[in-house]
C-alpha cells in the first residue's frame, strides 16, 4: 500500500465535494507549475455530478487551470456520447461546457465503436499524451496521469474494474474493454498499472450505501479480486479518499 494514503472524512456530501475540488486543484496546479500542463482522468457514475457542477461554479471554476488540462476518463460505458449513461456526456454537461478546455484536449472514449477497437484507440491517445508509445507506465513527470478521479461501487469496484473480472490481472494494456455485472454491461476502463502510476488518485465516496464496501476496502482483509478498489496502490503518488460521514459510518475511527 502506498505510504501516502490519506482519508479525509467530511460531514456532508457537499463538504466532501468542496474538499475534492481543492485536492484536485492542488494536484493540477502542482503539475502545471512543473510542466505547464496537467492530465486528468475523470470518473463516472452519479457521484461526480455534484463535483463537476461545483468545479464549474465560481469561485471554484477558476481554482483549476483548465486551459492547461488534458482530459481523459477513468472509464466509460460502451454507449454513444449522447447516451444518458455516457460518462463523457455527464462531464460535458456539468463541467467541460462551462470551463475553458480546448476541444482537442478532451480525449473521450469512443463508446459508440466496437469495444476492443475503442480501447485500442483510447490507449493510443493516452500513450501519446503521456509520451510512452510502448511499455509499462512509469512515474516520470509527464509520463503519468497527474490526477485520476475514482468512485467506489457498493460491491467494491472502481473505474470499471469489477470483482472477479479477468481485466483485474491486466498488466500490459493501459485501457481495456470489460464485461461487467452492471448496466450498461460493456465498458472501457483504465487498468491498475496506469492508475497506480498516477501522481494523485482521488476517490470521492458519499452516502450510507457505500459504508459497507468502504469498510471492507479500507479496513478488511486484502482481497483485491473481490474488492478491486484495493488494487489502487500508488507506486509513487498520493491516494486520497474523500468521504462523507455517512459513507464513513462503519469505519473503525467513525
Ligand atoms: C462508472 C464509474 C464507476 C463509479 C462507481 C460508483 O462508470 O459507473 O466509473 O466506477 O465510480 O460505480 O458509482 P456512483 O457514483 O454512481 O455510486
mmCIF file of C-alpha atoms and ligand atoms in Angstrom:
data_model
loop_
_atom_site.group_PDB
_atom_site.id
_atom_site.type_symbol
_atom_site.label_atom_id
_atom_site.label_comp_id
_atom_site.label_asym_id
_atom_site.label_seq_id
_atom_site.Cartn_x
_atom_site.Cartn_y
_atom_site.Cartn_z
ATOM 1 C CA UNK A 1 0.000 0.000 0.000
ATOM 2 C CA UNK A 2 1.320 3.429 -0.873
ATOM 3 C CA UNK A 3 2.678 5.191 2.168
ATOM 4 C CA UNK A 4 0.827 8.330 1.133
ATOM 5 C CA UNK A 5 -2.805 7.334 1.675
ATOM 6 C CA UNK A 6 -4.988 9.927 3.331
ATOM 7 C CA UNK A 7 -8.591 9.571 4.426
ATOM 8 C CA UNK A 8 -10.484 12.836 4.604
ATOM 9 C CA UNK A 9 -13.902 12.477 6.272
ATOM 10 C CA UNK A 10 -16.191 15.410 5.629
ATOM 11 C CA UNK A 11 -19.528 15.995 7.443
ATOM 12 C CA UNK A 12 -21.727 16.175 4.340
ATOM 13 C CA UNK A 13 -21.629 15.276 0.636
ATOM 14 C CA UNK A 14 -21.328 18.975 -0.218
ATOM 15 C CA UNK A 15 -18.352 19.373 2.096
ATOM 16 C CA UNK A 16 -16.798 16.277 0.516
ATOM 17 C CA UNK A 17 -17.210 17.769 -2.959
ATOM 18 C CA UNK A 18 -15.606 21.028 -1.833
ATOM 19 C CA UNK A 19 -12.696 19.106 -0.333
ATOM 20 C CA UNK A 20 -12.340 17.115 -3.553
ATOM 21 C CA UNK A 21 -12.276 20.317 -5.636
ATOM 22 C CA UNK A 22 -9.455 21.714 -3.546
ATOM 23 C CA UNK A 23 -7.439 18.455 -3.627
ATOM 24 C CA UNK A 24 -7.930 18.119 -7.388
ATOM 25 C CA UNK A 25 -6.992 21.786 -7.918
ATOM 26 C CA UNK A 26 -3.867 21.349 -5.805
ATOM 27 C CA UNK A 27 -2.744 18.390 -7.903
ATOM 28 C CA UNK A 28 -3.455 20.261 -11.124
ATOM 29 C CA UNK A 29 -1.612 23.420 -10.089
ATOM 30 C CA UNK A 30 1.424 21.411 -8.955
ATOM 31 C CA UNK A 31 1.551 19.692 -12.349
ATOM 32 C CA UNK A 32 1.141 22.950 -14.284
ATOM 33 C CA UNK A 33 3.870 24.608 -12.196
ATOM 34 C CA UNK A 34 6.178 21.689 -13.028
ATOM 35 C CA UNK A 35 5.324 21.039 -16.675
ATOM 36 C CA UNK A 36 2.898 23.665 -17.963
ATOM 37 C CA UNK A 37 0.004 21.219 -18.254
ATOM 38 C CA UNK A 38 -1.950 18.651 -16.248
ATOM 39 C CA UNK A 39 -3.504 15.381 -17.274
ATOM 40 C CA UNK A 40 -6.648 14.261 -15.520
ATOM 41 C CA UNK A 41 -8.872 11.191 -15.801
ATOM 42 C CA UNK A 42 -12.467 11.909 -14.780
ATOM 43 C CA UNK A 43 -14.638 9.324 -13.054
ATOM 44 C CA UNK A 44 -18.202 8.456 -13.947
ATOM 45 C CA UNK A 45 -21.425 7.322 -12.343
ATOM 46 C CA UNK A 46 -23.690 9.539 -10.256
ATOM 47 C CA UNK A 47 -21.347 10.842 -7.552
ATOM 48 C CA UNK A 48 -19.225 13.103 -9.783
ATOM 49 C CA UNK A 49 -22.268 15.129 -10.922
ATOM 50 C CA UNK A 50 -22.078 17.245 -7.766
ATOM 51 C CA UNK A 51 -18.320 17.542 -8.005
ATOM 52 C CA UNK A 52 -18.311 18.611 -11.666
ATOM 53 C CA UNK A 53 -21.130 21.087 -11.075
ATOM 54 C CA UNK A 54 -19.129 22.646 -8.232
ATOM 55 C CA UNK A 55 -15.970 22.721 -10.370
ATOM 56 C CA UNK A 56 -17.888 24.713 -12.988
ATOM 57 C CA UNK A 57 -19.263 27.194 -10.434
ATOM 58 C CA UNK A 58 -17.470 30.400 -9.354
ATOM 59 C CA UNK A 59 -15.232 30.751 -7.460
ATOM 60 C CA UNK A 60 -14.227 27.099 -7.923
ATOM 61 C CA UNK A 61 -14.263 27.367 -11.733
ATOM 62 C CA UNK A 62 -11.003 29.319 -11.584
ATOM 63 C CA UNK A 63 -9.312 27.101 -8.972
ATOM 64 C CA UNK A 64 -8.318 24.595 -11.643
ATOM 65 C CA UNK A 65 -6.127 25.797 -14.563
ATOM 66 C CA UNK A 66 -8.442 24.285 -17.192
ATOM 67 C CA UNK A 67 -6.669 25.857 -20.219
ATOM 68 C CA UNK A 68 -3.686 23.621 -19.329
ATOM 69 C CA UNK A 69 -5.810 20.471 -18.921
ATOM 70 C CA UNK A 70 -5.645 17.275 -20.944
ATOM 71 C CA UNK A 71 -8.889 15.471 -20.080
ATOM 72 C CA UNK A 72 -9.431 11.723 -20.120
ATOM 73 C CA UNK A 73 -11.776 9.300 -18.334
ATOM 74 C CA UNK A 74 -11.061 6.592 -15.775
ATOM 75 C CA UNK A 75 -13.681 4.520 -17.527
ATOM 76 C CA UNK A 76 -16.542 4.838 -19.989
ATOM 77 C CA UNK A 77 -19.635 2.933 -20.790
ATOM 78 C CA UNK A 78 -19.832 1.495 -24.329
ATOM 79 C CA UNK A 79 -22.703 3.721 -25.411
ATOM 80 C CA UNK A 80 -22.914 6.698 -27.797
ATOM 81 C CA UNK A 81 -21.601 10.015 -26.424
ATOM 82 C CA UNK A 82 -25.118 11.471 -26.224
ATOM 83 C CA UNK A 83 -26.474 8.496 -24.273
ATOM 84 C CA UNK A 84 -27.761 9.257 -20.753
ATOM 85 C CA UNK A 85 -25.364 6.591 -19.416
ATOM 86 C CA UNK A 86 -22.287 8.178 -21.009
ATOM 87 C CA UNK A 87 -19.634 9.403 -18.576
ATOM 88 C CA UNK A 88 -18.453 11.740 -21.337
ATOM 89 C CA UNK A 89 -21.948 13.259 -21.605
ATOM 90 C CA UNK A 90 -22.086 13.704 -17.809
ATOM 91 C CA UNK A 91 -18.752 15.542 -17.725
ATOM 92 C CA UNK A 92 -19.597 17.688 -20.757
ATOM 93 C CA UNK A 93 -22.990 18.789 -19.461
ATOM 94 C CA UNK A 94 -21.831 19.552 -15.907
ATOM 95 C CA UNK A 95 -18.244 20.698 -16.407
ATOM 96 C CA UNK A 96 -16.497 20.748 -19.773
ATOM 97 C CA UNK A 97 -19.032 23.025 -21.484
ATOM 98 C CA UNK A 98 -18.539 25.544 -18.676
ATOM 99 C CA UNK A 99 -14.742 25.751 -18.316
ATOM 100 C CA UNK A 100 -12.060 26.758 -20.864
ATOM 101 C CA UNK A 101 -10.776 23.360 -22.020
ATOM 102 C CA UNK A 102 -9.767 23.210 -25.674
ATOM 103 C CA UNK A 103 -11.838 20.573 -27.544
ATOM 104 C CA UNK A 104 -8.647 18.984 -28.878
ATOM 105 C CA UNK A 105 -7.561 18.429 -25.275
ATOM 106 C CA UNK A 106 -10.654 16.339 -24.446
ATOM 107 C CA UNK A 107 -9.968 12.664 -25.156
ATOM 108 C CA UNK A 108 -13.208 10.759 -24.847
ATOM 109 C CA UNK A 109 -13.544 7.031 -25.238
ATOM 110 C CA UNK A 110 -15.446 6.252 -28.450
ATOM 111 C CA UNK A 111 -18.203 4.360 -26.667
ATOM 112 C CA UNK A 112 -20.165 4.052 -29.883
ATOM 113 C CA UNK A 113 -17.441 1.934 -31.500
ATOM 114 C CA UNK A 114 -16.695 -1.779 -31.190
ATOM 115 C CA UNK A 115 -15.276 -2.039 -27.627
ATOM 116 C CA UNK A 116 -11.958 -3.715 -28.406
ATOM 117 C CA UNK A 117 -11.172 -1.176 -31.121
ATOM 118 C CA UNK A 118 -12.304 1.688 -28.898
ATOM 119 C CA UNK A 119 -9.979 0.516 -26.121
ATOM 120 C CA UNK A 120 -7.018 0.269 -28.521
ATOM 121 C CA UNK A 121 -7.654 3.771 -29.847
ATOM 122 C CA UNK A 122 -8.102 5.197 -26.361
ATOM 123 C CA UNK A 123 -4.907 3.586 -25.115
ATOM 124 C CA UNK A 124 -3.036 5.076 -28.092
ATOM 125 C CA UNK A 125 -4.331 8.541 -27.179
ATOM 126 C CA UNK A 126 -3.249 8.093 -23.570
ATOM 127 C CA UNK A 127 0.203 6.837 -24.577
ATOM 128 C CA UNK A 128 0.640 9.799 -26.916
ATOM 129 C CA UNK A 129 -0.333 12.302 -24.234
ATOM 130 C CA UNK A 130 1.905 10.557 -21.686
ATOM 131 C CA UNK A 131 4.825 10.264 -24.121
ATOM 132 C CA UNK A 132 5.064 6.477 -23.677
ATOM 133 C CA UNK A 133 4.419 4.782 -27.024
ATOM 134 C CA UNK A 134 5.359 1.350 -25.733
ATOM 135 C CA UNK A 135 5.900 -0.487 -22.464
ATOM 136 C CA UNK A 136 4.576 -0.099 -18.959
ATOM 137 C CA UNK A 137 3.555 3.192 -17.381
ATOM 138 C CA UNK A 138 6.249 4.968 -15.436
ATOM 139 C CA UNK A 139 6.151 7.610 -12.744
ATOM 140 C CA UNK A 140 8.319 10.025 -14.703
ATOM 141 C CA UNK A 141 6.831 13.538 -14.756
ATOM 142 C CA UNK A 142 4.758 13.925 -17.911
ATOM 143 C CA UNK A 143 4.550 10.159 -18.386
ATOM 144 C CA UNK A 144 1.747 9.537 -15.927
ATOM 145 C CA UNK A 145 -1.649 10.968 -15.062
ATOM 146 C CA UNK A 146 -1.330 13.926 -12.728
ATOM 147 C CA UNK A 147 -4.806 13.352 -11.290
ATOM 148 C CA UNK A 148 -7.129 10.370 -11.512
ATOM 149 C CA UNK A 149 -10.632 10.633 -10.053
ATOM 150 C CA UNK A 150 -12.286 7.413 -8.937
ATOM 151 C CA UNK A 151 -15.509 6.351 -7.297
ATOM 152 C CA UNK A 152 -16.384 3.216 -5.359
ATOM 153 C CA UNK A 153 -19.183 0.852 -6.226
ATOM 154 C CA UNK A 154 -21.149 -0.778 -3.411
ATOM 155 C CA UNK A 155 -19.544 -4.074 -4.488
ATOM 156 C CA UNK A 156 -16.018 -2.689 -4.156
ATOM 157 C CA UNK A 157 -15.400 -1.932 -7.838
ATOM 158 C CA UNK A 158 -13.669 1.190 -9.050
ATOM 159 C CA UNK A 159 -13.483 2.576 -12.562
ATOM 160 C CA UNK A 160 -14.766 -0.478 -14.435
ATOM 161 C CA UNK A 161 -12.558 -2.885 -12.524
ATOM 162 C CA UNK A 162 -15.250 -5.179 -11.182
ATOM 163 C CA UNK A 163 -14.962 -8.114 -8.773
ATOM 164 C CA UNK A 164 -13.577 -11.336 -10.260
ATOM 165 C CA UNK A 165 -13.090 -9.732 -13.669
ATOM 166 C CA UNK A 166 -10.243 -11.050 -15.853
ATOM 167 C CA UNK A 167 -9.145 -7.450 -16.522
ATOM 168 C CA UNK A 168 -8.027 -7.126 -12.892
ATOM 169 C CA UNK A 169 -4.888 -9.069 -13.823
ATOM 170 C CA UNK A 170 -4.087 -6.926 -16.878
ATOM 171 C CA UNK A 171 -0.543 -5.590 -16.608
ATOM 172 C CA UNK A 172 0.297 -4.724 -20.233
ATOM 173 C CA UNK A 173 -2.682 -2.819 -21.565
ATOM 174 C CA UNK A 174 -3.411 0.666 -20.263
ATOM 175 C CA UNK A 175 -7.071 0.638 -21.339
ATOM 176 C CA UNK A 176 -9.195 -2.423 -21.904
ATOM 177 C CA UNK A 177 -12.763 -3.484 -22.661
ATOM 178 C CA UNK A 178 -14.556 -5.231 -19.818
ATOM 179 C CA UNK A 179 -17.873 -7.012 -19.464
ATOM 180 C CA UNK A 180 -19.331 -6.036 -16.091
ATOM 181 C CA UNK A 181 -22.254 -7.003 -13.884
ATOM 182 C CA UNK A 182 -23.904 -3.630 -14.251
ATOM 183 C CA UNK A 183 -25.826 -1.597 -16.815
ATOM 184 C CA UNK A 184 -24.529 -0.896 -19.421
ATOM 185 C CA UNK A 185 -22.680 -4.222 -19.372
ATOM 186 C CA UNK A 186 -19.692 -3.383 -21.568
ATOM 187 C CA UNK A 187 -17.187 -0.691 -20.608
ATOM 188 C CA UNK A 188 -13.683 0.577 -21.285
ATOM 189 C CA UNK A 189 -11.527 1.055 -18.232
ATOM 190 C CA UNK A 190 -8.074 2.215 -17.240
ATOM 191 C CA UNK A 191 -6.135 -0.735 -15.879
ATOM 192 C CA UNK A 192 -4.484 -0.982 -12.470
ATOM 193 C CA UNK A 193 -0.911 -0.240 -13.674
ATOM 194 C CA UNK A 194 -1.958 3.088 -15.212
ATOM 195 C CA UNK A 195 -3.936 4.099 -12.146
ATOM 196 C CA UNK A 196 -1.077 3.149 -9.820
ATOM 197 C CA UNK A 197 1.447 5.202 -11.782
ATOM 198 C CA UNK A 198 -0.571 8.398 -11.188
ATOM 199 C CA UNK A 199 0.754 11.282 -9.121
ATOM 200 C CA UNK A 200 -2.582 11.709 -7.327
ATOM 201 C CA UNK A 201 -5.607 9.417 -7.091
ATOM 202 C CA UNK A 202 -8.702 10.958 -5.529
ATOM 203 C CA UNK A 203 -11.562 8.683 -4.510
ATOM 204 C CA UNK A 204 -14.827 10.526 -3.852
ATOM 205 C CA UNK A 205 -17.283 8.344 -1.940
ATOM 206 C CA UNK A 206 -20.508 9.583 -0.342
ATOM 207 C CA UNK A 207 -23.696 8.047 1.038
ATOM 208 C CA UNK A 208 -24.625 5.351 3.523
ATOM 209 C CA UNK A 209 -24.957 2.748 0.779
ATOM 210 C CA UNK A 210 -21.175 2.809 0.342
ATOM 211 C CA UNK A 211 -20.351 2.321 4.030
ATOM 212 C CA UNK A 212 -20.094 -1.500 3.988
ATOM 213 C CA UNK A 213 -17.884 -1.579 0.875
ATOM 214 C CA UNK A 214 -15.734 1.257 2.171
ATOM 215 C CA UNK A 215 -15.072 -0.546 5.446
ATOM 216 C CA UNK A 216 -14.122 -3.750 3.620
ATOM 217 C CA UNK A 217 -11.855 -1.923 1.166
ATOM 218 C CA UNK A 218 -10.087 0.226 3.749
ATOM 219 C CA UNK A 219 -10.160 -1.993 6.843
ATOM 220 C CA UNK A 220 -10.985 -5.523 5.715
ATOM 221 C CA UNK A 221 -8.599 -8.291 4.681
ATOM 222 C CA UNK A 222 -6.717 -7.697 1.450
ATOM 223 C CA UNK A 223 -8.718 -9.327 -1.314
ATOM 224 C CA UNK A 224 -8.372 -7.196 -4.478
ATOM 225 C CA UNK A 225 -10.084 -9.795 -6.654
ATOM 226 C CA UNK A 226 -13.261 -9.442 -4.605
ATOM 227 C CA UNK A 227 -12.624 -5.759 -3.828
ATOM 228 C CA UNK A 228 -10.885 -4.254 -6.869
ATOM 229 C CA UNK A 229 -10.600 -0.802 -5.269
ATOM 230 C CA UNK A 230 -7.863 -2.446 -3.163
ATOM 231 C CA UNK A 231 -5.795 -2.707 -6.371
ATOM 232 C CA UNK A 232 -5.240 1.063 -6.148
ATOM 233 C CA UNK A 233 -1.815 1.376 -4.557
ATOM 234 C CA UNK A 234 0.101 4.319 -5.993
ATOM 235 C CA UNK A 235 3.700 3.408 -6.836
ATOM 236 C CA UNK A 236 4.993 6.910 -6.128
ATOM 237 C CA UNK A 237 1.941 9.081 -5.613
ATOM 238 C CA UNK A 238 -0.782 10.109 -3.223
ATOM 239 C CA UNK A 239 -4.084 8.312 -2.756
ATOM 240 C CA UNK A 240 -6.728 10.462 -1.110
ATOM 241 C CA UNK A 241 -10.091 9.103 -0.007
ATOM 242 C CA UNK A 242 -12.578 11.954 0.340
ATOM 243 C CA UNK A 243 -15.696 10.584 2.016
ATOM 244 C CA UNK A 244 -18.708 11.932 3.818
ATOM 245 C CA UNK A 245 -19.758 10.919 7.314
ATOM 246 C CA UNK A 246 -22.479 8.597 6.018
ATOM 247 C CA UNK A 247 -20.056 6.589 3.903
ATOM 248 C CA UNK A 248 -17.533 6.586 6.764
ATOM 249 C CA UNK A 249 -20.088 5.376 9.333
ATOM 250 C CA UNK A 250 -18.707 1.800 9.533
ATOM 251 C CA UNK A 251 -15.024 2.740 9.669
ATOM 252 C CA UNK A 252 -13.282 1.988 12.937
ATOM 253 C CA UNK A 253 -12.491 5.629 13.594
ATOM 254 C CA UNK A 254 -16.087 6.745 12.967
HETATM 255 C C1 LIG B 1 -18.918 4.320 -13.663
HETATM 256 C C2 LIG B 1 -17.870 4.691 -12.667
HETATM 257 C C3 LIG B 1 -17.903 3.734 -11.514
HETATM 258 C C4 LIG B 1 -18.445 4.532 -10.363
HETATM 259 C C5 LIG B 1 -18.940 3.651 -9.260
HETATM 260 C C6 LIG B 1 -19.723 4.480 -8.232
HETATM 261 O O1 LIG B 1 -18.672 4.447 -14.873
HETATM 262 O O2 LIG B 1 -20.016 3.984 -13.204
HETATM 263 O O3 LIG B 1 -16.660 4.948 -13.133
HETATM 264 O O4 LIG B 1 -16.683 3.156 -11.157
HETATM 265 O O5 LIG B 1 -17.426 5.392 -9.858
HETATM 266 O O6 LIG B 1 -19.809 2.684 -9.839
HETATM 267 O O7 LIG B 1 -20.831 4.993 -8.926
HETATM 268 P P1 LIG B 1 -21.842 6.030 -8.232
HETATM 269 O O8 LIG B 1 -21.092 7.295 -8.053
HETATM 270 O O9 LIG B 1 -22.972 6.153 -9.231
HETATM 271 O O10 LIG B 1 -22.262 5.421 -6.915
#
